[in-house]
Short mmCIF file of C-alpha atoms in Angstrom, two decimals:
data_model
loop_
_atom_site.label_atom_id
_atom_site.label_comp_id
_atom_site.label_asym_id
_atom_site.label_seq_id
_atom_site.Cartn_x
_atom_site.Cartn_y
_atom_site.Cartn_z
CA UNK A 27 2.67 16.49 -18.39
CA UNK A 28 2.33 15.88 -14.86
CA UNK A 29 3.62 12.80 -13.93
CA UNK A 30 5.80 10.20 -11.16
CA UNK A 31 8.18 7.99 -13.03
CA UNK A 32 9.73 5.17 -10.34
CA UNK A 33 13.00 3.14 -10.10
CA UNK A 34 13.22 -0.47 -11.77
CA UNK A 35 12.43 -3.76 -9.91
CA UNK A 36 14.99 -4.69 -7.50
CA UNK A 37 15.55 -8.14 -6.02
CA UNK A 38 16.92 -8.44 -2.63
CA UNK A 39 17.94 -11.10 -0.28
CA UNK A 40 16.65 -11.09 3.25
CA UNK A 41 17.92 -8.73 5.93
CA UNK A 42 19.67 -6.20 2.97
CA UNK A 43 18.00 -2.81 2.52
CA UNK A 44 15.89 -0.92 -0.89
CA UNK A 45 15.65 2.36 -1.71
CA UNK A 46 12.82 2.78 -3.96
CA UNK A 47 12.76 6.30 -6.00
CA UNK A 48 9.68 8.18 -7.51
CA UNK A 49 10.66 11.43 -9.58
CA UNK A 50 7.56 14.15 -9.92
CA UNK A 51 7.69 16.40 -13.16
CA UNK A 52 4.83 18.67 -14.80
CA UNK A 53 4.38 20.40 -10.90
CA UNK A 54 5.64 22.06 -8.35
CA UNK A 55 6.78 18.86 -6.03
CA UNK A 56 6.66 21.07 -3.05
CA UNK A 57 2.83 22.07 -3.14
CA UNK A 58 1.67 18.13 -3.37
CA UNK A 59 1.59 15.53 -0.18
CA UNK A 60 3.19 12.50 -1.45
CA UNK A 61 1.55 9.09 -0.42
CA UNK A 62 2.79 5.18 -0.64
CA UNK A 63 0.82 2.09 -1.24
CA UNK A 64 1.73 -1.35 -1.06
CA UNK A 65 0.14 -4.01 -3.43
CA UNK A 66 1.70 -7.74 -2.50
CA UNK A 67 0.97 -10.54 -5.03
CA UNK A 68 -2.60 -10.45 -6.07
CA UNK A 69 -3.48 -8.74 -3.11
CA UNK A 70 -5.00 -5.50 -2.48
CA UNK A 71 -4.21 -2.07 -1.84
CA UNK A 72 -2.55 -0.99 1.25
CA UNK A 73 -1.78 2.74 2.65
CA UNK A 74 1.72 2.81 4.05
CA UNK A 75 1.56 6.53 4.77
CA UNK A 76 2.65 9.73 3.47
CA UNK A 77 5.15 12.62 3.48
CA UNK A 78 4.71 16.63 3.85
CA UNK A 79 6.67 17.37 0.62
CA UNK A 80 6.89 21.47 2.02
CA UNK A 81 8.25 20.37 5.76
CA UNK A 82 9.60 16.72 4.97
CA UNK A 83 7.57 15.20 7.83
CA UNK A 84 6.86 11.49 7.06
CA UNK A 85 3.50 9.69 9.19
CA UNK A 86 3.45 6.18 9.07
CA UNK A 87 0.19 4.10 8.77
CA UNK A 88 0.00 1.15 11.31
CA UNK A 89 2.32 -1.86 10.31
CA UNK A 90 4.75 0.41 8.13
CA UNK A 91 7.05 1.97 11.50
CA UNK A 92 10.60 0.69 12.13
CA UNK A 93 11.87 -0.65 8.87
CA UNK A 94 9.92 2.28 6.44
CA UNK A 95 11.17 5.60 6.01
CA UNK A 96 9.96 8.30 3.65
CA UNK A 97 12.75 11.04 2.67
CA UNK A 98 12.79 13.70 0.06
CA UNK A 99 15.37 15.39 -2.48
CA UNK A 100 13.34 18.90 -3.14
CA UNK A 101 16.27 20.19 -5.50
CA UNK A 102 15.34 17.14 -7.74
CA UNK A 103 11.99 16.98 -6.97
CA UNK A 104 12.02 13.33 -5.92
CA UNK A 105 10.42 11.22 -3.29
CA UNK A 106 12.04 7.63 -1.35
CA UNK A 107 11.05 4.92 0.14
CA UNK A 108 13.51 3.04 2.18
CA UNK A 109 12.90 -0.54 3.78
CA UNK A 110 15.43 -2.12 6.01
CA UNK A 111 16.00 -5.52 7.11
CA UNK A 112 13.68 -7.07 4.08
CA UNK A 113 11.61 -9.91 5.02
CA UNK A 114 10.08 -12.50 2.05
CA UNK A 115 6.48 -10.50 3.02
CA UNK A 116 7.73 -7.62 1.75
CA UNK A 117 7.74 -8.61 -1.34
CA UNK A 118 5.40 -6.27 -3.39
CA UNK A 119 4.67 -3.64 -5.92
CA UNK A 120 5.52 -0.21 -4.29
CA UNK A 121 3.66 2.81 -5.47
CA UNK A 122 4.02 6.68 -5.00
CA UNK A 123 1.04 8.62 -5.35
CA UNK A 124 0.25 12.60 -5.12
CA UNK A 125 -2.13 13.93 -3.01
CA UNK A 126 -5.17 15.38 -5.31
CA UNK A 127 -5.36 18.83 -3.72
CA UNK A 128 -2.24 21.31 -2.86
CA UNK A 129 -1.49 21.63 0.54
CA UNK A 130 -4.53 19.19 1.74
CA UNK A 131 -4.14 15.59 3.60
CA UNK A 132 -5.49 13.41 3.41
CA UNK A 133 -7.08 13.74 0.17
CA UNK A 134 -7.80 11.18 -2.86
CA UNK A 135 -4.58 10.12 -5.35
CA UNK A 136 -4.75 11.84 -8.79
CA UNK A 137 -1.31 10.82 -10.28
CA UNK A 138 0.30 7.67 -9.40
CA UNK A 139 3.66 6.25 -10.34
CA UNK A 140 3.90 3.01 -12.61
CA UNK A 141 5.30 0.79 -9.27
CA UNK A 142 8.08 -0.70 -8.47
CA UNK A 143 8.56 -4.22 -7.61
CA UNK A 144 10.46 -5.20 -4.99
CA UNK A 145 11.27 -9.01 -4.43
CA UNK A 146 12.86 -10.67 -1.51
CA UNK A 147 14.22 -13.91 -1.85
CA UNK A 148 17.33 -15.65 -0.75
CA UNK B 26 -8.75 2.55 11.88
CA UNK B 27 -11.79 2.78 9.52
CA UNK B 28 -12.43 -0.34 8.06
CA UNK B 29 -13.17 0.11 4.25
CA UNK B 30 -15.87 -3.08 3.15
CA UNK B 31 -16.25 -4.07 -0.18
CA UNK B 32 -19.02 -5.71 -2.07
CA UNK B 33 -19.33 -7.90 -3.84
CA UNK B 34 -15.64 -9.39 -3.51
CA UNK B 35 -16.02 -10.44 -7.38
CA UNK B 36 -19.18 -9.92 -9.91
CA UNK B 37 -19.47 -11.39 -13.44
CA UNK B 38 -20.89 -8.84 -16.45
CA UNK B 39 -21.77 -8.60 -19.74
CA UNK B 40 -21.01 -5.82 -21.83
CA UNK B 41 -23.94 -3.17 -22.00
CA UNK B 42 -25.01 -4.52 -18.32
CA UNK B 43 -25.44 -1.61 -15.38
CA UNK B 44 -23.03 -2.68 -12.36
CA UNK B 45 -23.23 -1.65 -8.79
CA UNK B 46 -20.28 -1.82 -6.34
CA UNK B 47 -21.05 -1.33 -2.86
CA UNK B 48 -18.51 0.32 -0.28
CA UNK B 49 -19.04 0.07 3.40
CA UNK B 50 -17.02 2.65 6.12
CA UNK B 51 -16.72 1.20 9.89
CA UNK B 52 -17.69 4.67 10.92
CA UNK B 53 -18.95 7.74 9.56
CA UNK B 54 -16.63 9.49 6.64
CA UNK B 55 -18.94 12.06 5.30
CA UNK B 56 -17.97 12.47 1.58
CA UNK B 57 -14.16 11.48 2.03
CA UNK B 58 -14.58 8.64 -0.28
CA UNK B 59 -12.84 7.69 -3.83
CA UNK B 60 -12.91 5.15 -6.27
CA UNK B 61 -10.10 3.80 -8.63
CA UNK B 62 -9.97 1.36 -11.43
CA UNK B 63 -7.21 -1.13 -11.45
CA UNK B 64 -5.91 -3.39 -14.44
CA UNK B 65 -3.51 -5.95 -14.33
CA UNK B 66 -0.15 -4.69 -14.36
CA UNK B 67 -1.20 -1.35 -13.89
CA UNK B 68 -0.98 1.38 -11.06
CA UNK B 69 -4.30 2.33 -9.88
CA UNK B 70 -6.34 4.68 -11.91
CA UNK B 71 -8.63 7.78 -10.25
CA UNK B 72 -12.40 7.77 -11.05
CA UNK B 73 -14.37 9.79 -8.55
CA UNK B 74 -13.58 11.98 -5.62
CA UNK B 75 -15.81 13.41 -2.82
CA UNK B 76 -18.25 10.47 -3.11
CA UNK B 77 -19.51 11.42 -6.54
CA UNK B 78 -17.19 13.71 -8.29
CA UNK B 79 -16.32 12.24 -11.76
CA UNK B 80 -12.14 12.82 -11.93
CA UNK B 81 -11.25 14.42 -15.44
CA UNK B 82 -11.46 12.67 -18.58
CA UNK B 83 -13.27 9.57 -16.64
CA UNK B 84 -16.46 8.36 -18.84
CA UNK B 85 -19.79 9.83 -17.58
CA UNK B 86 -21.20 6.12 -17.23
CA UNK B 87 -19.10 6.04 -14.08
CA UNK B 88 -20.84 7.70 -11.25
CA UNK B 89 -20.54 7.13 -7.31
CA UNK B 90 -23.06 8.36 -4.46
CA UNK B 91 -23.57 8.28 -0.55
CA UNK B 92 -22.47 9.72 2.57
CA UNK B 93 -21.61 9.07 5.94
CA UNK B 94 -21.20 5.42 6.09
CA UNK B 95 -22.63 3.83 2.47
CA UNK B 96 -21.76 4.39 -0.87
CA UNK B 97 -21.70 2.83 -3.82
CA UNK B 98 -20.22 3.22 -7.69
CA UNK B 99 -22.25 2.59 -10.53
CA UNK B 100 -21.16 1.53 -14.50
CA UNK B 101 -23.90 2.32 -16.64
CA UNK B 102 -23.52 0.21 -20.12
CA UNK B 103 -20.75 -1.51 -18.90
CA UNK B 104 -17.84 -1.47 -21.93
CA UNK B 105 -14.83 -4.07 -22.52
CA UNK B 106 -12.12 -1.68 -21.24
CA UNK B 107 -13.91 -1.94 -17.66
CA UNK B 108 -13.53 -5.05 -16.87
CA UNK B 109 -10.81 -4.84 -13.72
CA UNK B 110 -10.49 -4.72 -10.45
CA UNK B 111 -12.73 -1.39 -8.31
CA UNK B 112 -11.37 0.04 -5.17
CA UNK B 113 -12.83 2.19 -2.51
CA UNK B 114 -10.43 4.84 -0.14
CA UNK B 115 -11.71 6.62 2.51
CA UNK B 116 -9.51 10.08 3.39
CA UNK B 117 -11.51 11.26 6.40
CA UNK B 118 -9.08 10.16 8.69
CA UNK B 119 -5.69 9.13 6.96
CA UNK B 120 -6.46 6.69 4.38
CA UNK B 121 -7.77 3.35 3.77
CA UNK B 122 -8.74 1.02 1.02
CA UNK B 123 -11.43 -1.27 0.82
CA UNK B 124 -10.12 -5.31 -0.33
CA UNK B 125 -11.17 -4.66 -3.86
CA UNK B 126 -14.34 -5.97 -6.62
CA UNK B 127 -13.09 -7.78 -9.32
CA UNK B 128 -15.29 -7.25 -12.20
CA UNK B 129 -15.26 -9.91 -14.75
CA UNK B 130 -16.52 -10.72 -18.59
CA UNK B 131 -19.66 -13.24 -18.32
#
C-alpha cells in the first residue's frame, strides 16, 4: 500500500546537526511533490516547504532557509530533511507528506508519514 | 503570506450534535482549501480537498463548502472517533495552515 515510513526520534544537543529520513513505497516516488510540516509541542501545524521529487529542487517556506535542507535518494525512493546548528525551538515532530496530485504544487497532502520527533536539549 | 484563521479555537460536543468549523483566508484562494483531522499522537489525517471534495474512505457526515475567502467544514451526527483537533490548508499560493479547532466531548 502506498505509504511514508520515517526515521526514529532522535535527541540532539544544541549546535549538532539531524537528518531526518521518510521512505515512500506503494508509488512511483518520482511522480509525487514531497512536502514537510513542523508540529512543536502542542502547537499547530506549520509548512516548512517542499521538494520537486522529478528535478530535486527544494523551496523553502519563510522561517525554514539557512539551517533546512531538503535532499533526495531517487534509487531508494527516499526523502531528507536536514537541520543544522539545532536550537531548543526546534524541538518538534517532523512530518513528510506527498503532494495529492502527480506532478501538481501546491496541492493538498494525501499520505503522510507517522513523524519523527526531534528533541534538542543539552 | 495568506493568513489561514480558524474558528472557533476550541468547541465542546456531544455525540449526535452537528458541528461547524469556520476557516478564514487573508485573501482570496478560490477552492484551494483542505481539511485534516488530527488525533493525539497521530500524523494528520486528509478529509476534503478542493473546498468540498470528500477524500476516499472519509465518512459522508464530513462535508466542507465555500470559496474565495470563507469556508467552513461541517460534522453531521458527530461520532466518538471525531473528537480531535480540525485543520484548514490553503494551496493557492504555497501552503498554509490555519492554528487548529480542537473539538472536545461535552
Amino acid at each position: 500500500q502506498v505509504q511514508l515510513v520515517q526515521s526514529g526520534s532522535e535527541l540532539k544537543k544544541p549546535g549538532a546537526s539531524v537528518k531526518v529520513s521518510c521512505k515512500a513505497s506503494g508509488y512511483t516516488f518520482t511522480s509525487y511533490a514531497m512536502n514537510w510540516v513542523r508540529q512543536a509541542p502542542g502547537q499547530g501545524l506549520e509548512w516548512m516547504g517542499w521538494i520537486n521529487t522529478n528535478t530535486g529542487n527544494p523551496t523553502y517556506a519563510q522561517g525554514f532557509t539557512g539551517r533546512f535542507v531538503f535532499s533526495l535518494d531517487t534509487s531508494v525512493s527516499t526523502a531528507y530533511l536536514q537541520i543544522s546548528s539545532l536550537k531548543a525551538e526546534d524541538t518538534a515532530v517532523y512530518y513528510c507528506a506527498r503532494g495529492r496530485t502527480m506532478f501538481e504544487f501546491p496541492n493538498a497532502f494525501d499520505i503522510w508519514g507517522q513523524g519523527t520527533m526531534v528533541t534538542v536539549s543539552s | 503570506a495568506i493568513r489561514m484563521t480558524q474558528s472557533p479555537s476550541s468547541l465542546s460536543a456531544s455525540t449526535g450534535d452537528r458541528v461547524t468549523i469556520t476557516c478564514r483566508a487573508s485573501q482570496g484562494i478560490s477552492s484551494y482549501l483542505a481539511w485534516y483531522q488530527q488525533k493525539p499522537g497521530k500524523a494528520p489525517k486528509l478529509l476534503i480537498y478542493a473546498a468540498s471534495t470528500l477524500q476516499s474512505g472519509v465518512p459522508s457526515r464530513f462535508s466542507g463548502s465555500g470559496s474565495g475567502t470563507d469556508f467552513t467544514l461541517t460534522i453531521s451526527c458527530l461520532q466518538s472517533e471525531d473528537f480531535a483537533t480540525y485543520y484548514c490548508q490553503q494551496y493557492y499560493s504555497y501552503s498554509t495552515f490555519g492554528q487548529g479547532t480542537k473539538l472536545e466531548i461535552k
